[in-house]
Amino acid sequence: PLFLTGNEVLWPTALKMIMSEDDSVHIVWAVADETGNSRQVFYASLPYGQTDWSSPVVLAEAIDFEADTPNIVAFDGRLIVVLHNDFPTTRYMTVSSDNGVTWSPPVRLFSQVGSNGPASFVIDGSNNLHMFFGNRDDTLHEHGIWHSIWLGEGWSTPMAVVSGPQVLGGENGEEGFDPSFVQAVISQGNLLLLTWRQDPMAGPTHI
């Protein structure tokens, strides 16, 4: 084991793992309590050629509600982690420029809110970093899948891939609308492909 909670009512969840260009392995995860919400987000690494994982470090502590659903990407000499925190929960980012030794204080990214699964990262053939995520925009009164591009020191204003008013699941099993848990891939360097499901409130049936 590389991490133990030391408690019967805490358990690791939402694990994500990547390999960076130097063949080091980097992982992030959350630790949930009996409510099902996570209280902390952790990071650890296995440097190339080593047999022991680094000591886990806390990247975020829950603000009011949860610190949850982290994802990590290696890009342009940095490690970038995006996670949920705060209430209403929203996207925060922390960055490491020294291969995970130290991390910047988490900062809020966007106006969109909601716990609609982790962000998904892809790098295209022109070396552009893209982020996709499900959330709601309370100003526009729309739920959707949102797309943002890394600009070097921050992210572009998210644009909707698909959006609309939330539709709850029906009494007879009808599926509603509230996109969540997006997964993105790049094909041939320049074709973005996305999959997602609906949020539990929307009675998810299909992918």
Short mmCIF file of C-alpha atoms in Angstrom, two decimals:
data_model
loop_
_atom_site.label_atom_id
_atom_site.label_comp_id
_atom_site.label_asym_id
_atom_site.label_seq_id
_atom_site.Cartn_x
_atom_site.Cartn_y
_atom_site.Cartn_z
CA PRO A 1 0.00 0.00 0.00
CA LEU A 2 1.18 3.52 -0.83
CA PHE A 3 -1.58 5.20 1.21
CA LEU A 4 -3.85 4.13 4.07
CA THR A 5 -6.62 6.26 5.56
CA GLY A 6 -6.20 4.81 9.05
CA ASN A 7 -9.96 5.02 9.52
CA GLU A 8 -12.85 2.65 8.74
CA VAL A 9 -15.16 5.45 7.56
CA LEU A 10 -12.68 7.11 5.20
CA TRP A 11 -11.77 5.61 1.84
CA PRO A 12 -9.75 6.66 -1.23
CA THR A 13 -11.78 7.41 -4.35
CA ALA A 14 -11.64 9.20 -7.72
CA LEU A 15 -8.11 8.00 -8.55
CA LYS A 16 -6.44 9.40 -11.69
CA MET A 17 -2.98 8.49 -12.99
CA ILE A 18 -0.65 9.75 -15.73
CA MET A 19 2.90 9.14 -16.93
CA SER A 20 4.98 12.25 -17.68
CA GLU A 21 7.61 12.60 -20.43
CA ASP A 22 10.39 11.40 -18.10
CA ASP A 23 8.40 8.18 -17.49
CA SER A 24 7.56 9.14 -13.92
CA VAL A 25 4.08 8.16 -12.70
CA HIS A 26 1.87 10.78 -11.03
CA ILE A 27 -1.41 10.05 -9.24
CA VAL A 28 -4.10 12.13 -7.58
CA TRP A 29 -7.06 10.94 -5.52
CA ALA A 30 -9.68 12.06 -3.04
CA VAL A 31 -10.60 10.69 0.41
CA ALA A 32 -14.33 10.42 1.07
CA ASP A 33 -16.09 10.19 4.42
CA GLU A 34 -19.38 8.56 5.46
CA THR A 35 -21.39 11.27 3.63
CA GLY A 36 -19.88 10.18 0.32
CA ASN A 37 -18.21 13.58 -0.11
CA SER A 38 -14.44 13.91 -0.11
CA ARG A 39 -12.61 15.92 2.53
CA GLN A 40 -9.13 16.06 0.95
CA VAL A 41 -7.29 15.64 -2.36
CA PHE A 42 -3.86 13.96 -2.39
CA TYR A 43 -0.90 13.61 -4.78
CA ALA A 44 1.96 11.13 -4.97
CA SER A 45 4.54 10.11 -7.59
CA LEU A 46 6.79 7.24 -8.56
CA PRO A 47 9.92 8.69 -10.21
CA TYR A 48 11.32 6.74 -13.15
CA GLY A 49 13.70 4.01 -12.01
CA GLN A 50 12.60 4.21 -8.38
CA THR A 51 10.82 1.49 -6.43
CA ASP A 52 9.25 3.64 -3.69
CA TRP A 53 6.38 6.09 -4.06
CA SER A 54 6.77 9.60 -2.72
CA SER A 55 5.02 10.47 0.52
CA PRO A 56 1.43 11.55 -0.28
CA VAL A 57 0.84 15.29 0.04
CA VAL A 58 -2.46 17.13 0.50
CA LEU A 59 -3.28 19.37 -2.46
CA ALA A 60 -6.63 20.64 -1.18
CA GLU A 61 -8.80 20.61 1.93
CA ALA A 62 -12.58 20.79 1.62
CA ILE A 63 -14.12 24.26 1.80
CA ASP A 64 -17.63 23.90 3.31
CA PHE A 65 -18.73 20.98 1.09
CA GLU A 66 -16.08 18.86 -0.62
CA ALA A 67 -12.64 18.65 -2.21
CA ASP A 68 -13.15 15.96 -4.81
CA THR A 69 -12.81 14.53 -8.35
CA PRO A 70 -9.23 15.63 -9.16
CA ASN A 71 -7.56 15.06 -12.52
CA ILE A 72 -3.95 15.69 -13.51
CA VAL A 73 -2.09 16.49 -16.72
CA ALA A 74 1.59 17.06 -17.55
CA PHE A 75 2.10 19.91 -20.01
CA ASP A 76 4.87 22.34 -20.92
CA GLY A 77 7.07 21.41 -17.96
CA ARG A 78 4.25 21.63 -15.44
CA LEU A 79 1.87 19.36 -13.63
CA ILE A 80 -1.67 20.78 -13.56
CA VAL A 81 -4.38 19.45 -11.25
CA VAL A 82 -8.02 20.54 -11.54
CA LEU A 83 -10.47 19.51 -8.81
CA HIS A 84 -13.80 20.39 -7.22
CA ASN A 85 -14.00 22.49 -4.05
CA ASP A 86 -16.10 25.10 -2.23
CA PHE A 87 -19.89 25.51 -1.98
CA PRO A 88 -21.51 25.52 -4.40
CA THR A 89 -18.72 23.26 -5.62
CA THR A 90 -16.68 24.58 -8.54
CA ARG A 91 -13.38 24.03 -10.36
CA TYR A 92 -10.07 24.88 -8.69
CA MET A 93 -6.53 24.47 -10.05
CA THR A 94 -3.12 23.91 -8.48
CA VAL A 95 0.14 23.78 -10.46
CA SER A 96 3.62 22.33 -9.88
CA SER A 97 6.66 23.54 -11.85
CA ASP A 98 9.14 21.20 -10.11
CA ASN A 99 7.70 17.78 -10.97
CA GLY A 100 5.39 17.60 -7.98
CA VAL A 101 7.77 18.71 -5.23
CA THR A 102 5.85 21.92 -4.50
CA TRP A 103 2.39 23.13 -5.54
CA SER A 104 0.76 26.53 -5.96
CA PRO A 105 -2.19 27.48 -3.73
CA PRO A 106 -5.46 26.30 -5.35
CA VAL A 107 -7.28 29.04 -7.28
CA ARG A 108 -10.84 29.11 -8.58
CA LEU A 109 -11.07 28.88 -12.38
CA PHE A 110 -14.57 29.56 -13.71
CA SER A 111 -18.08 30.75 -12.90
CA GLN A 112 -19.57 27.32 -13.67
CA VAL A 113 -20.55 25.25 -10.60
CA GLY A 114 -21.76 21.74 -9.77
CA SER A 115 -20.24 18.34 -9.04
CA ASN A 116 -20.48 16.86 -12.54
CA GLY A 117 -17.40 14.64 -12.46
CA PRO A 118 -13.71 15.31 -13.09
CA ALA A 119 -12.36 17.48 -15.89
CA SER A 120 -10.88 15.68 -18.91
CA PHE A 121 -7.61 16.81 -20.54
CA VAL A 122 -6.27 16.22 -24.05
CA ILE A 123 -3.28 17.61 -26.01
CA ASP A 124 -3.75 18.00 -29.76
CA GLY A 125 -1.23 17.63 -32.58
CA SER A 126 -0.40 21.35 -32.45
CA ASN A 127 0.50 21.05 -28.75
CA ASN A 128 -2.60 22.79 -27.47
CA LEU A 129 -3.96 21.65 -24.10
CA HIS A 130 -7.75 21.32 -23.96
CA MET A 131 -9.98 20.81 -20.92
CA PHE A 132 -13.57 19.57 -21.01
CA PHE A 133 -15.94 19.39 -18.05
CA GLY A 134 -19.61 19.11 -17.15
CA ASN A 135 -21.12 21.88 -14.98
CA ARG A 136 -23.93 24.40 -14.82
CA ASP A 137 -23.82 28.13 -15.51
CA ASP A 138 -26.23 29.81 -13.10
CA THR A 139 -26.01 33.13 -14.98
CA LEU A 140 -27.17 31.52 -18.24
CA HIS A 141 -29.42 29.00 -16.40
CA GLU A 142 -27.83 26.26 -18.52
CA HIS A 143 -26.21 22.91 -17.83
CA GLY A 144 -23.70 21.51 -20.27
CA ILE A 145 -20.29 20.25 -21.36
CA TRP A 146 -17.76 23.09 -21.48
CA HIS A 147 -14.49 23.50 -23.41
CA SER A 148 -11.50 25.61 -22.33
CA ILE A 149 -7.98 25.96 -23.82
CA TRP A 150 -4.77 26.55 -21.86
CA LEU A 151 -3.32 29.97 -22.77
CA GLY A 152 0.05 29.62 -21.04
CA GLU A 153 -0.77 31.08 -17.63
CA GLY A 154 -4.50 30.45 -17.44
CA TRP A 155 -7.54 29.05 -19.21
CA SER A 156 -9.77 30.57 -21.87
CA THR A 157 -13.38 31.41 -21.06
CA PRO A 158 -15.29 28.11 -21.30
CA MET A 159 -17.49 27.65 -24.35
CA ALA A 160 -20.38 25.19 -24.42
CA VAL A 161 -20.07 22.02 -26.50
CA VAL A 162 -23.68 21.18 -25.65
CA SER A 163 -25.90 23.05 -23.20
CA GLY A 164 -29.47 23.70 -22.18
CA PRO A 165 -31.82 23.88 -19.19
CA GLN A 166 -31.61 21.02 -16.70
CA VAL A 167 -34.22 18.32 -17.27
CA LEU A 168 -34.79 15.94 -14.37
CA GLY A 169 -35.37 12.24 -14.86
CA GLY A 170 -39.01 11.31 -15.35
CA GLU A 171 -41.23 9.23 -13.08
CA ASN A 172 -41.31 6.40 -15.63
CA GLY A 173 -37.57 6.22 -16.17
CA GLU A 174 -37.32 8.92 -18.83
CA GLU A 175 -33.79 10.27 -19.13
CA GLY A 176 -33.34 14.00 -18.54
CA PHE A 177 -30.52 16.39 -19.42
CA ASP A 178 -27.55 17.34 -17.21
CA PRO A 179 -24.21 16.38 -18.87
CA SER A 180 -21.57 14.92 -16.53
CA PHE A 181 -18.41 12.78 -16.45
CA VAL A 182 -17.07 13.80 -19.85
CA GLN A 183 -14.18 11.83 -21.36
CA ALA A 184 -12.11 13.32 -24.19
CA VAL A 185 -9.60 11.82 -26.61
CA ILE A 186 -7.68 13.11 -29.65
CA SER A 187 -7.65 11.07 -32.86
CA GLN A 188 -4.98 11.72 -35.54
CA GLY A 189 -3.87 14.85 -33.70
CA ASN A 190 -6.76 17.08 -34.74
CA LEU A 191 -10.09 15.31 -34.13
CA LEU A 192 -11.66 15.70 -30.69
CA LEU A 193 -13.97 12.94 -29.53
CA LEU A 194 -16.11 13.24 -26.40
CA THR A 195 -18.36 10.90 -24.45
CA TRP A 196 -20.48 11.71 -21.39
CA ARG A 197 -23.46 10.57 -19.34
CA GLN A 198 -26.18 12.48 -17.53
CA ASP A 199 -25.97 13.49 -13.88
CA PRO A 200 -27.88 11.26 -11.40
CA MET A 201 -30.56 13.98 -11.01
CA ALA A 202 -31.33 13.53 -14.71
CA GLY A 203 -31.97 9.78 -14.42
CA PRO A 204 -28.98 8.64 -16.53
CA THR A 205 -29.69 5.78 -18.91
CA HIS A 206 -27.51 6.27 -21.98
CA ILE A 207 -23.91 7.21 -22.83
#
